[in-house]
Amino acid sequence: MAVWALSNAWPIDLYQAETATRSEYAFGNNWSDLFLNPSWAAGVALVVAVVAIRFSGGNRAAPVVGAVVGLTVLAAPSVVSVPTGLAPTTTGVAAGLLLSFAVSAAGSERSALTALVLGAASADPARREADAHLGSPRDWSISLRGSEATTLVPIAVLVLVGVVVLASSRSLPPLPTRPSVSRWAVAPIAAVVIWGVYVSFGDSASSAGRWVVAVAVTVAVVAVVALRSGRDGRFLCAGLAVGATTVNDVIWSGWWLAPLALVGIASGVVLARRIPSTVPGCCALAAVSVSGLFWDNPVSTIAYAAVLPAAAAFSFLSTPVSDPSVKALGILLPVMVAVLGFSALGRRPSGELMWVTDEPSELPSAGALIPASPGAITLAALACVTAASVAFVIGRRAARAVER
C-alpha cells in the first residue's frame, strides 16, 4: 500500500508545471512547487518510517497503531478536503507509517522478506490495473488553484489491509534493537539528498548536463550509503539497479504480460534461494536498461515484462537484511530514483496542445511517452553496473570478515 500510494502521489500535470517556464505557475517559481513531486513524497515516507522504527521504544503496539493511522490518512480525502499542495506530504507520512509496520513485521525471516519485496514489486502493477477499471485518482492540478486531492487507494483495499494489520498484530516478531545514531540516520539523510538533487538538477526542464549531474550524485550517494551498511548494503544496490531501469518501460499491453511477470518473479525467487548473488542480478538489470535502445519491439517488451521481474526478485532476495532502516530505504529506492527516469533525456510525455494560463502548452497524455535517448539509457546501464560493482566489493569485505 505504501508503494501503491507513492506511485500515485504526483499530479498529472507535473511535466507541464516543470517545463512551462513562461507560466506564473512554472516549476521553481513558487517555493511550494518543491513539495509537489514524487521524490518529496518518497523522501517523507522514508524519514517517517525510519523515525517510527527508531522511536518505537520496543513497544509492539506502536507499529500497529502507526499503520492504522497511515491507512486513515490515506482515506482522509474521501471525507475531508485535502489541498493539492499538502497531498504529497500527507501521502508520504501515511506511506512511511505503513512501511514502518511492514519492515517491522518482516523482521529477519527470509519468507517474510520475500513477501515484503513481492508486495512492493506488485504494488505499481496493481495500481495500474485498479486505475484502468476504476479511473485514475491522479486528477490533481498544479496549474489551477483550489484543487483538492483525492483518495489514491480504493477505500475497500484500505479496509482490507487494515484488517490484515490488526489480525497480524499478535504474531509480530520481536522489534529490532536500536542501531547507533550514525547508522540509522544515514537513510533519512540519503532521502533528503536525493530529493534535493531532483529539484535542483533532475526535473524535466533541466539541461542534459544538469540531468547527468543529478543521476551521478544520486548513484554516488546510494553507493556511499551501501558501503557503510555492511552486508545489508547489497540490498540497496539492488534497489538502485531496479530504479535505474525506469529509464524506459513496457509500452505494449495485454493479458499475456501478467503470466510473463509471474514466471519471471517465480524464477527470481528460486534462483535467489539456490544461488544467491546480487552482482549478476544487477548486471541483468543493466541489460534490461539497454533493451530500451530497441524501442517498441519484442526485445524491450520481454526485457521489461519478464526479465525485469526475475532480475529484481533475484537481486533483492539474494541478500538477507537485518537493519530495518536499510530495508525501508532499499524498498523505496526504486520509487525515489524513478523520478530521474521520468525526467530522462528524451523520455518526455507526448500529448496534445492545450491552453493553460492564456498560453498554449503541451500537456502529457496518460501513458504516452517517447523513448529515452541513447545517452540516458547508457547512463542507466552504468548505474546498474556501478550497483553490481559496489555489491561485489561488499561481498568481498564480508568474505574477508568471515575468514578472520
mmCIF file of C-alpha atoms in Angstrom, residues 24-304:
data_model
loop_
_atom_site.group_PDB
_atom_site.id
_atom_site.type_symbol
_atom_site.label_atom_id
_atom_site.label_comp_id
_atom_site.label_asym_id
_atom_site.label_seq_id
_atom_site.Cartn_x
_atom_site.Cartn_y
_atom_site.Cartn_z
ATOM 1 C CA GLU A 24 3.452 32.035 -13.386
ATOM 2 C CA TYR A 25 2.992 28.512 -12.070
ATOM 3 C CA ALA A 26 6.256 27.231 -13.586
ATOM 4 C CA PHE A 27 8.206 24.755 -11.502
ATOM 5 C CA GLY A 28 10.508 26.633 -9.162
ATOM 6 C CA ASN A 29 8.643 29.946 -9.319
ATOM 7 C CA ASN A 30 6.766 29.066 -6.148
ATOM 8 C CA TRP A 31 8.586 27.528 -3.182
ATOM 9 C CA SER A 32 5.688 25.155 -2.630
ATOM 10 C CA ASP A 33 6.368 23.530 -6.027
ATOM 11 C CA LEU A 34 9.396 21.879 -4.447
ATOM 12 C CA PHE A 35 6.995 19.728 -2.416
ATOM 13 C CA LEU A 36 4.776 18.694 -5.326
ATOM 14 C CA ASN A 37 6.854 15.869 -6.744
ATOM 15 C CA PRO A 38 7.113 12.127 -6.062
ATOM 16 C CA SER A 39 10.692 12.436 -4.855
ATOM 17 C CA TRP A 40 9.460 14.556 -1.955
ATOM 18 C CA ALA A 41 6.638 12.140 -1.126
ATOM 19 C CA ALA A 42 9.006 9.140 -1.111
ATOM 20 C CA GLY A 43 11.585 11.074 0.916
ATOM 21 C CA VAL A 44 8.992 11.969 3.550
ATOM 22 C CA ALA A 45 7.885 8.338 3.674
ATOM 23 C CA LEU A 46 11.416 7.130 4.289
ATOM 24 C CA VAL A 47 12.128 9.676 7.019
ATOM 25 C CA VAL A 48 8.841 8.880 8.764
ATOM 26 C CA ALA A 49 9.480 5.130 8.535
ATOM 27 C CA VAL A 50 12.992 5.365 9.959
ATOM 28 C CA VAL A 51 11.950 7.703 12.783
ATOM 29 C CA ALA A 52 8.960 5.497 13.653
ATOM 30 C CA ILE A 53 11.180 2.411 13.796
ATOM 31 C CA ARG A 54 13.834 4.216 15.821
ATOM 32 C CA PHE A 55 11.496 5.602 18.473
ATOM 33 C CA SER A 56 9.049 2.718 18.795
ATOM 34 C CA GLY A 57 10.783 2.047 22.110
ATOM 35 C CA GLY A 58 10.291 -1.707 21.879
ATOM 36 C CA ASN A 59 6.527 -1.248 22.062
ATOM 37 C CA ARG A 60 4.943 -3.957 19.902
ATOM 38 C CA ALA A 61 1.730 -1.958 19.568
ATOM 39 C CA ALA A 62 3.474 1.120 18.123
ATOM 40 C CA PRO A 63 3.899 -0.216 14.533
ATOM 41 C CA VAL A 64 0.278 -1.405 14.501
ATOM 42 C CA VAL A 65 -1.070 1.936 15.691
ATOM 43 C CA GLY A 66 1.139 3.697 13.138
ATOM 44 C CA ALA A 67 -0.178 1.530 10.306
ATOM 45 C CA VAL A 68 -3.798 2.221 11.268
ATOM 46 C CA VAL A 69 -3.069 5.953 11.387
ATOM 47 C CA GLY A 70 -1.403 5.701 7.973
ATOM 48 C CA LEU A 71 -4.424 3.972 6.459
ATOM 49 C CA THR A 72 -6.672 6.641 7.978
ATOM 50 C CA VAL A 73 -4.582 9.422 6.446
ATOM 51 C CA LEU A 74 -4.742 7.778 3.016
ATOM 52 C CA ALA A 75 -8.525 7.538 3.305
ATOM 53 C CA ALA A 76 -8.927 11.108 4.582
ATOM 54 C CA PRO A 77 -9.509 12.822 1.178
ATOM 55 C CA SER A 78 -12.745 10.839 0.853
ATOM 56 C CA VAL A 79 -14.056 12.526 3.993
ATOM 57 C CA VAL A 80 -12.290 15.885 4.314
ATOM 58 C CA SER A 81 -10.813 18.310 1.803
ATOM 59 C CA VAL A 82 -7.042 17.948 1.442
ATOM 60 C CA PRO A 83 -5.390 20.703 -0.652
ATOM 61 C CA THR A 84 -3.190 19.586 -3.526
ATOM 62 C CA GLY A 85 -0.187 21.334 -2.014
ATOM 63 C CA LEU A 86 -0.386 19.152 1.107
ATOM 64 C CA ALA A 87 -1.279 15.891 -0.598
ATOM 65 C CA PRO A 88 2.247 14.645 -1.466
ATOM 66 C CA THR A 89 3.361 15.346 2.104
ATOM 67 C CA THR A 90 0.381 13.663 3.762
ATOM 68 C CA THR A 91 0.723 10.722 1.391
ATOM 69 C CA GLY A 92 4.395 10.437 2.317
ATOM 70 C CA VAL A 93 3.576 10.438 6.040
ATOM 71 C CA ALA A 94 0.935 7.742 5.579
ATOM 72 C CA ALA A 95 3.206 5.601 3.387
ATOM 73 C CA GLY A 96 6.025 5.922 5.912
ATOM 74 C CA LEU A 97 3.837 4.682 8.759
ATOM 75 C CA LEU A 98 2.707 1.718 6.682
ATOM 76 C CA LEU A 99 6.260 0.954 5.663
ATOM 77 C CA SER A 100 7.497 1.047 9.269
ATOM 78 C CA PHE A 101 4.907 -1.601 10.136
ATOM 79 C CA ALA A 102 5.841 -3.703 7.107
ATOM 80 C CA VAL A 103 9.583 -3.797 7.761
ATOM 81 C CA SER A 104 8.999 -4.384 11.478
ATOM 82 C CA ALA A 105 6.629 -7.267 10.746
ATOM 83 C CA ALA A 106 9.080 -8.789 8.264
ATOM 84 C CA GLY A 107 11.897 -8.967 10.809
ATOM 85 C CA SER A 108 14.787 -11.105 9.593
ATOM 86 C CA GLU A 109 12.740 -14.037 8.329
ATOM 87 C CA ARG A 110 13.560 -14.873 4.708
ATOM 88 C CA SER A 111 9.958 -15.782 3.888
ATOM 89 C CA ALA A 112 8.719 -12.505 5.362
ATOM 90 C CA LEU A 113 11.324 -10.563 3.391
ATOM 91 C CA THR A 114 10.164 -12.360 0.248
ATOM 92 C CA ALA A 115 6.575 -11.326 0.936
ATOM 93 C CA LEU A 116 7.690 -7.750 1.597
ATOM 94 C CA VAL A 117 9.683 -7.474 -1.640
ATOM 95 C CA LEU A 118 6.997 -9.111 -3.772
ATOM 96 C CA GLY A 119 4.339 -6.897 -2.228
ATOM 97 C CA ALA A 120 6.308 -3.766 -3.045
ATOM 98 C CA ALA A 121 7.058 -5.019 -6.564
ATOM 99 C CA SER A 122 3.409 -5.794 -7.312
ATOM 100 C CA ALA A 123 2.086 -2.512 -5.929
ATOM 101 C CA ASP A 124 2.537 -0.428 -9.070
ATOM 102 C CA PRO A 125 1.047 -3.047 -11.449
ATOM 103 C CA ALA A 126 -1.893 -3.393 -9.055
ATOM 104 C CA ARG A 127 -2.313 0.376 -9.066
ATOM 105 C CA ARG A 128 -2.345 0.495 -12.858
ATOM 106 C CA GLU A 129 -4.935 -2.271 -13.021
ATOM 107 C CA ALA A 130 -7.140 -0.548 -10.438
ATOM 108 C CA ASP A 131 -6.821 2.767 -12.265
ATOM 109 C CA ALA A 132 -7.777 1.101 -15.551
ATOM 110 C CA HIS A 133 -11.010 -0.261 -14.067
ATOM 111 C CA LEU A 134 -11.931 2.450 -11.570
ATOM 112 C CA GLY A 135 -10.390 5.523 -13.165
ATOM 113 C CA SER A 136 -7.155 7.124 -12.046
ATOM 114 C CA PRO A 137 -7.468 9.327 -8.933
ATOM 115 C CA ARG A 138 -4.470 11.396 -10.049
ATOM 116 C CA ASP A 139 -6.550 14.388 -11.069
ATOM 117 C CA TRP A 140 -4.622 16.935 -9.013
ATOM 118 C CA SER A 141 -3.669 20.124 -10.780
ATOM 119 C CA ILE A 142 -0.691 22.360 -10.095
ATOM 120 C CA SER A 143 -1.717 24.968 -12.636
ATOM 121 C CA LEU A 144 -5.226 25.526 -11.269
ATOM 122 C CA ARG A 145 -5.572 26.846 -7.755
ATOM 123 C CA GLY A 146 -8.076 25.444 -5.302
ATOM 124 C CA SER A 147 -7.726 21.855 -6.446
ATOM 125 C CA GLU A 148 -8.314 19.150 -3.850
ATOM 126 C CA ALA A 149 -6.601 15.791 -3.589
ATOM 127 C CA THR A 150 -8.465 12.512 -3.924
ATOM 128 C CA THR A 151 -8.040 9.118 -2.271
ATOM 129 C CA LEU A 152 -5.201 7.360 -4.081
ATOM 130 C CA VAL A 153 -6.087 3.817 -2.982
ATOM 131 C CA PRO A 154 -9.668 2.434 -3.091
ATOM 132 C CA ILE A 155 -11.337 2.502 0.332
ATOM 133 C CA ALA A 156 -12.168 -1.198 0.111
ATOM 134 C CA VAL A 157 -8.467 -2.025 -0.296
ATOM 135 C CA LEU A 158 -7.538 0.208 2.648
ATOM 136 C CA VAL A 159 -10.095 -1.522 4.849
ATOM 137 C CA LEU A 160 -8.834 -4.961 3.803
ATOM 138 C CA VAL A 161 -5.252 -4.006 4.608
ATOM 139 C CA GLY A 162 -6.392 -2.627 7.963
ATOM 140 C CA VAL A 163 -7.998 -5.963 8.818
ATOM 141 C CA VAL A 164 -4.785 -7.793 7.886
ATOM 142 C CA VAL A 165 -2.699 -5.411 10.028
ATOM 143 C CA LEU A 166 -4.896 -5.896 13.084
ATOM 144 C CA ALA A 167 -5.090 -9.660 12.595
ATOM 145 C CA SER A 168 -1.304 -9.973 12.400
ATOM 146 C CA SER A 169 -0.600 -7.734 15.383
ATOM 147 C CA ARG A 170 -0.325 -10.679 17.786
ATOM 148 C CA SER A 171 2.234 -12.530 15.695
ATOM 149 C CA LEU A 172 4.709 -9.683 15.195
ATOM 150 C CA PRO A 173 8.349 -10.720 15.694
ATOM 151 C CA PRO A 174 10.430 -9.024 18.388
ATOM 152 C CA LEU A 175 11.251 -5.460 17.439
ATOM 153 C CA PRO A 176 14.829 -4.954 16.257
ATOM 154 C CA THR A 177 17.379 -3.447 18.586
ATOM 155 C CA ARG A 178 18.055 0.230 18.094
ATOM 156 C CA PRO A 179 21.063 0.843 15.857
ATOM 157 C CA SER A 180 23.555 3.585 16.606
ATOM 158 C CA VAL A 181 22.553 7.118 15.656
ATOM 159 C CA SER A 182 25.227 7.246 12.941
ATOM 160 C CA ARG A 183 23.729 4.097 11.383
ATOM 161 C CA TRP A 184 20.011 4.824 11.388
ATOM 162 C CA ALA A 185 20.403 8.484 10.418
ATOM 163 C CA VAL A 186 22.006 7.566 7.072
ATOM 164 C CA ALA A 187 18.699 6.549 5.451
ATOM 165 C CA PRO A 188 16.792 9.825 6.022
ATOM 166 C CA ILE A 189 19.890 11.836 5.077
ATOM 167 C CA ALA A 190 20.036 9.926 1.777
ATOM 168 C CA ALA A 191 16.338 10.664 1.210
ATOM 169 C CA VAL A 192 16.834 14.395 1.723
ATOM 170 C CA VAL A 193 19.865 14.464 -0.580
ATOM 171 C CA ILE A 194 18.076 12.587 -3.395
ATOM 172 C CA TRP A 195 15.096 14.947 -3.117
ATOM 173 C CA GLY A 196 17.414 17.950 -3.231
ATOM 174 C CA VAL A 197 19.173 16.525 -6.277
ATOM 175 C CA TYR A 198 15.922 16.101 -8.169
ATOM 176 C CA VAL A 199 14.515 19.551 -7.524
ATOM 177 C CA SER A 200 17.904 21.163 -8.204
ATOM 178 C CA PHE A 201 19.121 19.227 -11.231
ATOM 179 C CA GLY A 202 16.850 16.418 -12.320
ATOM 180 C CA ASP A 203 13.451 17.849 -13.230
ATOM 181 C CA SER A 204 12.100 17.733 -16.761
ATOM 182 C CA ALA A 205 13.210 21.285 -17.505
ATOM 183 C CA SER A 206 16.893 20.554 -16.786
ATOM 184 C CA SER A 207 19.561 20.582 -19.471
ATOM 185 C CA ALA A 208 21.392 17.412 -20.441
ATOM 186 C CA GLY A 209 24.387 18.324 -18.285
ATOM 187 C CA ARG A 210 22.280 19.047 -15.212
ATOM 188 C CA TRP A 211 20.370 15.784 -15.590
ATOM 189 C CA VAL A 212 23.629 13.817 -15.849
ATOM 190 C CA VAL A 213 24.851 15.522 -12.661
ATOM 191 C CA ALA A 214 21.596 14.562 -10.918
ATOM 192 C CA VAL A 215 21.988 10.901 -11.818
ATOM 193 C CA ALA A 216 25.696 10.851 -10.927
ATOM 194 C CA VAL A 217 25.149 12.400 -7.498
ATOM 195 C CA THR A 218 22.238 10.056 -6.755
ATOM 196 C CA VAL A 219 24.277 6.988 -7.670
ATOM 197 C CA ALA A 220 27.225 8.229 -5.595
ATOM 198 C CA VAL A 221 25.031 8.837 -2.529
ATOM 199 C CA VAL A 222 23.466 5.371 -2.719
ATOM 200 C CA ALA A 223 26.886 3.757 -3.223
ATOM 201 C CA VAL A 224 28.313 5.503 -0.148
ATOM 202 C CA VAL A 225 25.332 4.502 1.993
ATOM 203 C CA ALA A 226 25.554 0.911 0.733
ATOM 204 C CA LEU A 227 29.257 0.672 1.557
ATOM 205 C CA ARG A 228 28.540 1.972 5.077
ATOM 206 C CA SER A 229 25.754 -0.548 5.650
ATOM 207 C CA GLY A 230 27.822 -3.716 5.741
ATOM 208 C CA ARG A 231 26.267 -6.814 4.202
ATOM 209 C CA ASP A 232 22.882 -5.087 4.102
ATOM 210 C CA GLY A 233 24.315 -2.673 1.548
ATOM 211 C CA ARG A 234 23.768 -5.173 -1.255
ATOM 212 C CA PHE A 235 20.032 -4.705 -0.730
ATOM 213 C CA LEU A 236 20.490 -1.008 -1.554
ATOM 214 C CA CYS A 237 22.477 -1.921 -4.665
ATOM 215 C CA ALA A 238 19.501 -3.950 -5.847
ATOM 216 C CA GLY A 239 17.171 -1.008 -5.211
ATOM 217 C CA LEU A 240 19.418 1.352 -7.172
ATOM 218 C CA ALA A 241 19.614 -1.019 -10.142
ATOM 219 C CA VAL A 242 15.845 -1.557 -10.213
ATOM 220 C CA GLY A 243 15.299 2.198 -10.037
ATOM 221 C CA ALA A 244 17.675 2.763 -12.961
ATOM 222 C CA THR A 245 15.534 0.583 -15.226
ATOM 223 C CA THR A 246 12.757 3.198 -15.060
ATOM 224 C CA VAL A 247 14.606 4.974 -17.863
ATOM 225 C CA ASN A 248 12.074 3.083 -20.019
ATOM 226 C CA ASP A 249 9.042 0.869 -19.527
ATOM 227 C CA VAL A 250 6.702 -1.588 -21.207
ATOM 228 C CA ILE A 251 4.701 0.263 -23.835
ATOM 229 C CA TRP A 252 2.683 -2.700 -25.062
ATOM 230 C CA SER A 253 -0.240 -4.016 -23.072
ATOM 231 C CA GLY A 254 -2.213 -7.233 -22.918
ATOM 232 C CA TRP A 255 -3.278 -10.084 -20.664
ATOM 233 C CA TRP A 256 -0.160 -12.048 -21.582
ATOM 234 C CA LEU A 257 2.079 -9.610 -19.678
ATOM 235 C CA ALA A 258 0.826 -10.862 -16.291
ATOM 236 C CA PRO A 259 1.871 -14.533 -16.842
ATOM 237 C CA LEU A 260 5.273 -13.344 -18.090
ATOM 238 C CA ALA A 261 5.787 -11.289 -14.940
ATOM 239 C CA LEU A 262 4.667 -14.138 -12.678
ATOM 240 C CA VAL A 263 7.041 -16.582 -14.347
ATOM 241 C CA GLY A 264 9.826 -14.030 -14.028
ATOM 242 C CA ILE A 265 9.179 -13.424 -10.328
ATOM 243 C CA ALA A 266 8.998 -17.161 -9.595
ATOM 244 C CA SER A 267 12.270 -17.703 -11.439
ATOM 245 C CA GLY A 268 13.933 -14.910 -9.466
ATOM 246 C CA VAL A 269 12.753 -16.344 -6.137
ATOM 247 C CA VAL A 270 14.026 -19.839 -6.994
ATOM 248 C CA LEU A 271 17.408 -18.541 -8.163
ATOM 249 C CA ALA A 272 17.789 -16.402 -5.026
ATOM 250 C CA ARG A 273 17.264 -19.484 -2.846
ATOM 251 C CA ARG A 274 19.646 -21.731 -4.779
ATOM 252 C CA ILE A 275 22.456 -19.437 -5.949
ATOM 253 C CA PRO A 276 22.032 -16.077 -4.175
ATOM 254 C CA SER A 277 24.174 -13.296 -5.671
ATOM 255 C CA THR A 278 23.282 -9.644 -6.088
ATOM 256 C CA VAL A 279 26.001 -8.959 -8.675
ATOM 257 C CA PRO A 280 24.570 -10.940 -11.635
ATOM 258 C CA GLY A 281 21.103 -9.648 -10.782
ATOM 259 C CA CYS A 282 22.270 -6.041 -11.134
ATOM 260 C CA CYS A 283 24.040 -6.932 -14.400
ATOM 261 C CA ALA A 284 20.790 -8.419 -15.719
ATOM 262 C CA LEU A 285 19.047 -5.170 -14.786
ATOM 263 C CA ALA A 286 21.705 -3.302 -16.792
ATOM 264 C CA ALA A 287 20.724 -5.432 -19.790
ATOM 265 C CA VAL A 288 17.090 -4.502 -19.189
ATOM 266 C CA SER A 289 18.042 -0.834 -19.354
ATOM 267 C CA VAL A 290 19.999 -1.378 -22.590
ATOM 268 C CA SER A 291 16.960 -3.042 -24.152
ATOM 269 C CA GLY A 292 15.442 0.436 -24.242
ATOM 270 C CA LEU A 293 17.607 1.050 -27.315
ATOM 271 C CA PHE A 294 15.238 -1.354 -29.104
ATOM 272 C CA TRP A 295 12.099 0.676 -28.502
ATOM 273 C CA ASP A 296 8.635 -0.650 -29.321
ATOM 274 C CA ASN A 297 9.594 -4.212 -30.240
ATOM 275 C CA PRO A 298 9.600 -7.682 -28.622
ATOM 276 C CA VAL A 299 13.132 -7.257 -27.220
ATOM 277 C CA SER A 300 12.318 -4.398 -24.867
ATOM 278 C CA THR A 301 8.870 -5.793 -24.079
ATOM 279 C CA ILE A 302 10.216 -9.180 -22.970
ATOM 280 C CA ALA A 303 13.040 -7.491 -21.066
ATOM 281 C CA TYR A 304 10.701 -5.272 -19.054
#
